[in-house]
Coordinates of C-alpha atoms in Angstrom, one line a residue:
M1 CA 111.3 63.6 78.5
S2 CA 111.9 63.5 82.3
K3 CA 113.6 60.6 84.0
N4 CA 110.3 59.5 85.6
E5 CA 108.6 59.6 82.2
N6 CA 111.4 57.6 80.6
N7 CA 111.2 55.0 83.4
L8 CA 107.5 54.7 83.0
E9 CA 107.9 54.2 79.3
R10 CA 110.5 51.5 80.0
F11 CA 108.2 49.7 82.4
Q12 CA 105.4 50.0 79.9
L13 CA 107.6 48.3 77.3
L14 CA 108.4 45.6 79.9
A15 CA 104.7 45.1 80.5
Q16 CA 104.1 44.9 76.8
H17 CA 106.6 42.1 76.5
E18 CA 106.2 40.4 79.9
H19 CA 105.4 37.1 78.1
V20 CA 109.1 36.9 77.1
F21 CA 110.3 36.7 80.7
A22 CA 110.5 33.8 83.2
C23 CA 111.2 33.6 86.9
P24 CA 114.8 32.7 87.4
L25 CA 113.9 30.6 90.4
C26 CA 111.1 28.4 89.1
F27 CA 110.9 29.5 85.4
N28 CA 107.2 30.2 85.6
P29 CA 106.0 33.2 83.6
L30 CA 106.4 36.6 85.1
K31 CA 103.7 39.3 85.2
V32 CA 104.1 43.0 85.6
I33 CA 102.2 44.3 88.7
A34 CA 101.3 48.1 88.8
Y35 CA 104.5 48.9 86.9
K36 CA 106.4 48.2 90.1
S37 CA 107.2 44.5 90.2
F38 CA 107.6 41.3 88.4
V39 CA 105.7 38.5 90.1
C40 CA 105.4 34.8 89.1
S41 CA 102.6 32.3 90.0
S42 CA 104.8 30.8 92.7
G43 CA 104.9 34.2 94.4
H44 CA 108.5 35.1 93.7
C45 CA 108.7 38.9 93.4
F46 CA 111.3 41.2 91.7
D47 CA 110.9 44.9 92.2
F48 CA 111.8 47.4 89.4
A49 CA 114.6 49.8 90.2
K50 CA 114.0 53.5 90.1
Q51 CA 116.8 53.8 87.5
G52 CA 114.7 51.9 85.0
Y53 CA 115.9 48.3 85.1
V54 CA 114.9 45.1 86.9
N55 CA 117.2 43.0 89.0
L56 CA 116.5 39.3 88.4
L57 CA 119.4 37.8 90.3
T58 CA 118.6 35.1 92.8
R59 CA 121.6 36.0 94.9
P60 CA 124.1 38.9 94.9
Y61 CA 127.2 38.7 92.8
Q62 CA 130.5 40.7 92.9
T63 CA 132.2 41.3 89.6
K64 CA 135.5 43.0 88.7
Y65 CA 133.9 45.4 86.3
D66 CA 133.2 48.8 87.9
T67 CA 131.6 52.1 86.8
S68 CA 134.9 53.5 85.4
L69 CA 135.4 50.5 83.1
F70 CA 131.8 50.8 81.8
A71 CA 132.1 54.6 81.3
A72 CA 135.3 54.1 79.4
R73 CA 133.7 51.4 77.2
Q74 CA 130.7 53.7 76.6
H75 CA 133.1 56.5 75.6
M76 CA 135.0 54.3 73.1
N77 CA 131.8 53.1 71.6
A78 CA 130.7 56.8 71.2
I79 CA 133.8 57.7 69.2
G80 CA 133.3 54.8 66.8
F81 CA 136.0 52.4 68.1
F82 CA 133.6 49.4 67.5
E83 CA 131.8 50.9 64.5
P84 CA 133.1 48.5 61.8
L85 CA 132.2 45.5 64.0
I86 CA 128.7 46.9 64.9
S87 CA 128.0 47.7 61.2
R88 CA 128.9 44.2 60.1
I89 CA 126.7 42.5 62.7
S90 CA 123.8 44.8 61.9
E91 CA 124.0 44.0 58.2
S92 CA 124.3 40.3 58.9
I93 CA 121.3 40.2 61.2
L94 CA 119.1 41.8 58.5
R95 CA 120.5 39.4 55.8
L96 CA 120.3 36.2 57.9
M97 CA 116.9 36.9 59.5
Q98 CA 114.9 37.7 56.3
P99 CA 111.9 37.6 56.2
H100 CA 111.5 37.9 60.0
H101 CA 112.4 41.6 60.3
E102 CA 109.1 42.7 61.8
S103 CA 109.3 40.2 64.7
L104 CA 113.0 40.7 65.6
R105 CA 113.7 40.3 69.3
I106 CA 117.4 40.6 70.2
L107 CA 118.9 39.5 73.5
D108 CA 122.4 40.7 74.4
A109 CA 123.9 38.1 76.8
G110 CA 126.6 40.0 78.7
C111 CA 125.6 43.4 77.5
G112 CA 127.7 45.4 79.9
E113 CA 126.7 49.1 79.8
G114 CA 124.5 48.4 76.7
S115 CA 126.2 50.5 74.1
H116 CA 126.7 47.6 71.6
L117 CA 123.0 46.6 71.7
K118 CA 121.8 50.2 71.4
S119 CA 124.1 50.8 68.4
I120 CA 122.9 47.6 66.7
Q121 CA 119.3 48.5 67.3
N122 CA 119.9 52.0 65.9
Q123 CA 121.6 50.7 62.8
I124 CA 118.8 48.2 62.1
R125 CA 116.2 50.9 62.6
E126 CA 118.0 53.2 60.1
R127 CA 118.7 50.4 57.5
A128 CA 115.3 48.6 57.6
K129 CA 112.9 51.1 59.2
I130 CA 112.0 48.7 61.9
A131 CA 112.4 48.9 65.7
P132 CA 113.5 45.5 67.1
L133 CA 113.0 44.8 70.8
G134 CA 116.3 44.6 72.6
V135 CA 116.9 42.9 76.0
G136 CA 120.2 43.3 77.7
L137 CA 121.3 40.9 80.5
D138 CA 124.4 41.3 82.6
L139 CA 125.6 40.2 86.1
S140 CA 126.9 43.7 86.8
K141 CA 124.4 46.0 88.4
E142 CA 126.7 49.0 87.6
G143 CA 126.7 48.1 83.9
I144 CA 122.9 47.7 83.8
K145 CA 122.4 51.0 85.6
M146 CA 124.4 52.8 82.9
A147 CA 122.6 50.9 80.1
A148 CA 119.2 52.0 81.5
R149 CA 120.1 55.7 81.1
G150 CA 118.5 57.5 78.2
T151 CA 115.7 56.3 75.9
S152 CA 115.8 53.1 73.8
N153 CA 113.5 50.3 72.7
A154 CA 115.3 48.0 75.2
I155 CA 114.8 46.3 78.5
W156 CA 117.7 46.0 80.9
C157 CA 118.1 43.2 83.5
V158 CA 120.7 42.3 86.1
A159 CA 120.7 38.5 85.5
D160 CA 122.8 35.4 85.5
L161 CA 123.4 33.8 82.1
A162 CA 123.4 30.4 83.8
R163 CA 119.7 30.9 84.5
C164 CA 118.5 33.3 81.8
P165 CA 115.2 34.8 83.1
V166 CA 113.4 34.4 79.7
M167 CA 111.0 31.8 78.2
E168 CA 112.1 29.1 75.8
R169 CA 112.5 30.0 72.1
S170 CA 111.7 33.6 72.8
F171 CA 114.5 35.4 70.9
S172 CA 115.3 35.5 67.2
V173 CA 118.9 36.8 67.8
I174 CA 121.3 36.0 70.7
L175 CA 124.3 38.4 70.8
N176 CA 127.3 37.3 72.8
L177 CA 130.0 40.0 72.2
L178 CA 133.4 39.6 74.0
S179 CA 131.6 38.0 76.9
P180 CA 131.4 34.5 78.5
S181 CA 128.8 32.1 77.1
N182 CA 126.3 29.6 78.3
Y183 CA 125.4 27.6 75.2
A184 CA 122.8 25.4 76.9
E185 CA 120.8 28.4 77.9
F186 CA 121.4 30.1 74.5
H187 CA 120.0 27.0 72.8
R188 CA 116.9 27.0 75.2
I189 CA 116.0 30.6 74.7
M190 CA 116.7 30.9 70.9
A191 CA 113.9 30.6 68.4
D192 CA 114.0 27.5 66.2
D193 CA 114.7 29.7 63.2
G194 CA 117.0 32.1 65.2
I195 CA 120.7 32.8 65.2
V196 CA 123.4 33.2 67.8
I197 CA 126.2 35.6 67.1
K198 CA 129.4 35.3 69.1
V199 CA 132.3 37.8 68.8
I200 CA 135.8 36.9 70.1
P201 CA 139.1 38.8 70.0
E202 CA 141.6 37.6 67.5
S203 CA 145.4 37.4 67.8
D204 CA 146.1 41.0 66.9
Y205 CA 143.4 42.6 69.1
L206 CA 144.9 45.5 71.0
Q207 CA 148.4 44.1 70.3
E208 CA 150.0 47.5 71.0
V209 CA 148.4 47.6 74.5
R210 CA 149.4 44.0 75.2
A211 CA 153.0 44.6 74.1
A212 CA 153.3 47.8 76.2
L213 CA 151.6 46.6 79.4
N214 CA 152.3 42.9 79.4
P215 CA 155.5 42.5 77.3
N216 CA 156.1 38.9 78.4
A217 CA 152.5 37.7 77.7
S218 CA 152.5 39.3 74.3
R219 CA 155.1 36.8 73.1
K220 CA 152.9 33.9 73.8
T221 CA 151.0 32.1 71.0
Y222 CA 147.3 33.2 70.9
S223 CA 144.7 30.8 69.6
N224 CA 140.9 30.8 69.7
E225 CA 140.6 27.3 68.3
K226 CA 139.1 25.8 71.5
I227 CA 136.4 28.5 71.6
R228 CA 135.6 27.9 67.9
E229 CA 135.3 24.1 68.4
L230 CA 133.1 24.5 71.5
F231 CA 130.8 26.8 69.5
K232 CA 130.6 24.4 66.7
R233 CA 129.7 21.5 69.1
H234 CA 126.6 23.4 70.2
F235 CA 125.5 25.1 67.0
A236 CA 125.6 24.6 63.3
L237 CA 128.1 27.1 62.0
L238 CA 126.4 29.3 59.4
E239 CA 129.5 31.4 58.6
M240 CA 132.5 33.0 60.3
E241 CA 134.2 36.2 59.4
R242 CA 137.1 38.3 60.6
V243 CA 136.8 42.0 61.1
A244 CA 140.2 43.7 61.5
Y245 CA 141.1 47.4 61.2
R246 CA 143.3 50.1 62.7
I247 CA 142.2 53.3 64.4
A248 CA 144.1 56.4 65.5
L249 CA 143.5 57.5 69.1
K250 CA 144.5 60.6 70.9
K251 CA 145.8 60.9 74.5
E252 CA 142.4 61.1 76.2
Q253 CA 141.1 58.2 74.1
L254 CA 144.1 56.1 75.0
H255 CA 143.3 56.7 78.6
H256 CA 139.7 55.4 78.1
L257 CA 141.0 52.4 76.1
V258 CA 143.2 51.3 79.0
Q259 CA 140.4 51.8 81.5
M260 CA 138.0 49.6 79.4
T261 CA 140.2 46.6 79.1
P262 CA 141.3 44.0 81.7
L263 CA 144.7 44.0 80.0
S264 CA 145.8 46.7 82.4
W265 CA 144.8 44.8 85.6
G266 CA 148.1 42.9 85.9
A267 CA 150.4 45.7 84.6
S268 CA 152.6 47.9 86.7
E269 CA 151.5 51.4 87.4
S270 CA 154.6 52.8 85.7
L271 CA 153.8 51.0 82.4
V272 CA 150.2 52.1 82.5
Q273 CA 151.2 55.7 83.0
Q274 CA 153.8 55.5 80.3
W275 CA 151.2 54.2 77.9
M276 CA 148.6 56.8 78.7
N277 CA 151.1 59.7 78.4
Q278 CA 151.5 59.1 74.7
E279 CA 150.0 62.0 72.6
Q280 CA 148.5 59.5 70.1
A281 CA 148.8 55.9 68.9
E282 CA 147.6 53.6 66.2
I283 CA 145.6 50.7 67.7
T284 CA 144.8 47.4 66.0
V285 CA 141.3 46.0 66.4
D286 CA 140.8 42.4 65.4
F287 CA 137.7 40.2 65.9
S288 CA 136.1 37.0 64.6
I289 CA 132.4 36.8 64.3
M290 CA 130.7 33.4 64.4
Y291 CA 127.1 32.9 63.3
G292 CA 125.3 29.8 64.4
K293 CA 121.9 28.2 64.3
K294 CA 120.2 25.1 65.8
R295 CA 120.9 21.8 64.2

């Protein structure tokens, strides 16, 4: 399939599900016009990008996340770095959302370059023989451009989580993986029988990287208690689980690991180079997953 054919297919998918989307300025419904633009009844217009995504920001934003970070994260996802986490989430979605499998709509709030959402969609498709709609939102245009490459049953939008450009109660699953949250918006856009899934790093996450690149910071006590309490103030906690494992990485993979994490931003160049020059290393991966629903 050519790039133009893939983009047409993406915009056809967008037209098929246009009723899910709302204007980020006035929150009136958006309509697809000639597979070229989103237009609301107030006349606000958002053109589709030739790369296969739609920019629904009301003003430009600058983020610290660049193409090299997203490419590194995509590479780490491809080698299975996040596989145990993705597998657990996919299993839990199918278990918790019975009997609503056929109508699953998943929104990834803070999707980055889209690899987590794509992997979860693929696993659900393989396990349950269904194809849930996926919508990925992120402030970073570079991340969304990368997400829109290739084929998938997903719609990619540059958007602000503080003004999610989707209709009320339109998603059965809200994903929020290692990303900032806007719980008021999550509550607004989540279906009454839906779930929100938040993933946060735990105390041992990338402890080897932290110890090497920020030796003083690594000695500080790490706690997610405030994040957990904030989540529980907004949603009824269905369950919480910890996913921890170790993975062996080779030199090239260690290079990508450093590139994908902000842990290297404050580190000296000598420490970063010393870390990346290792031939291999065992890395600790440590997450908590919280599953919530409306009260």
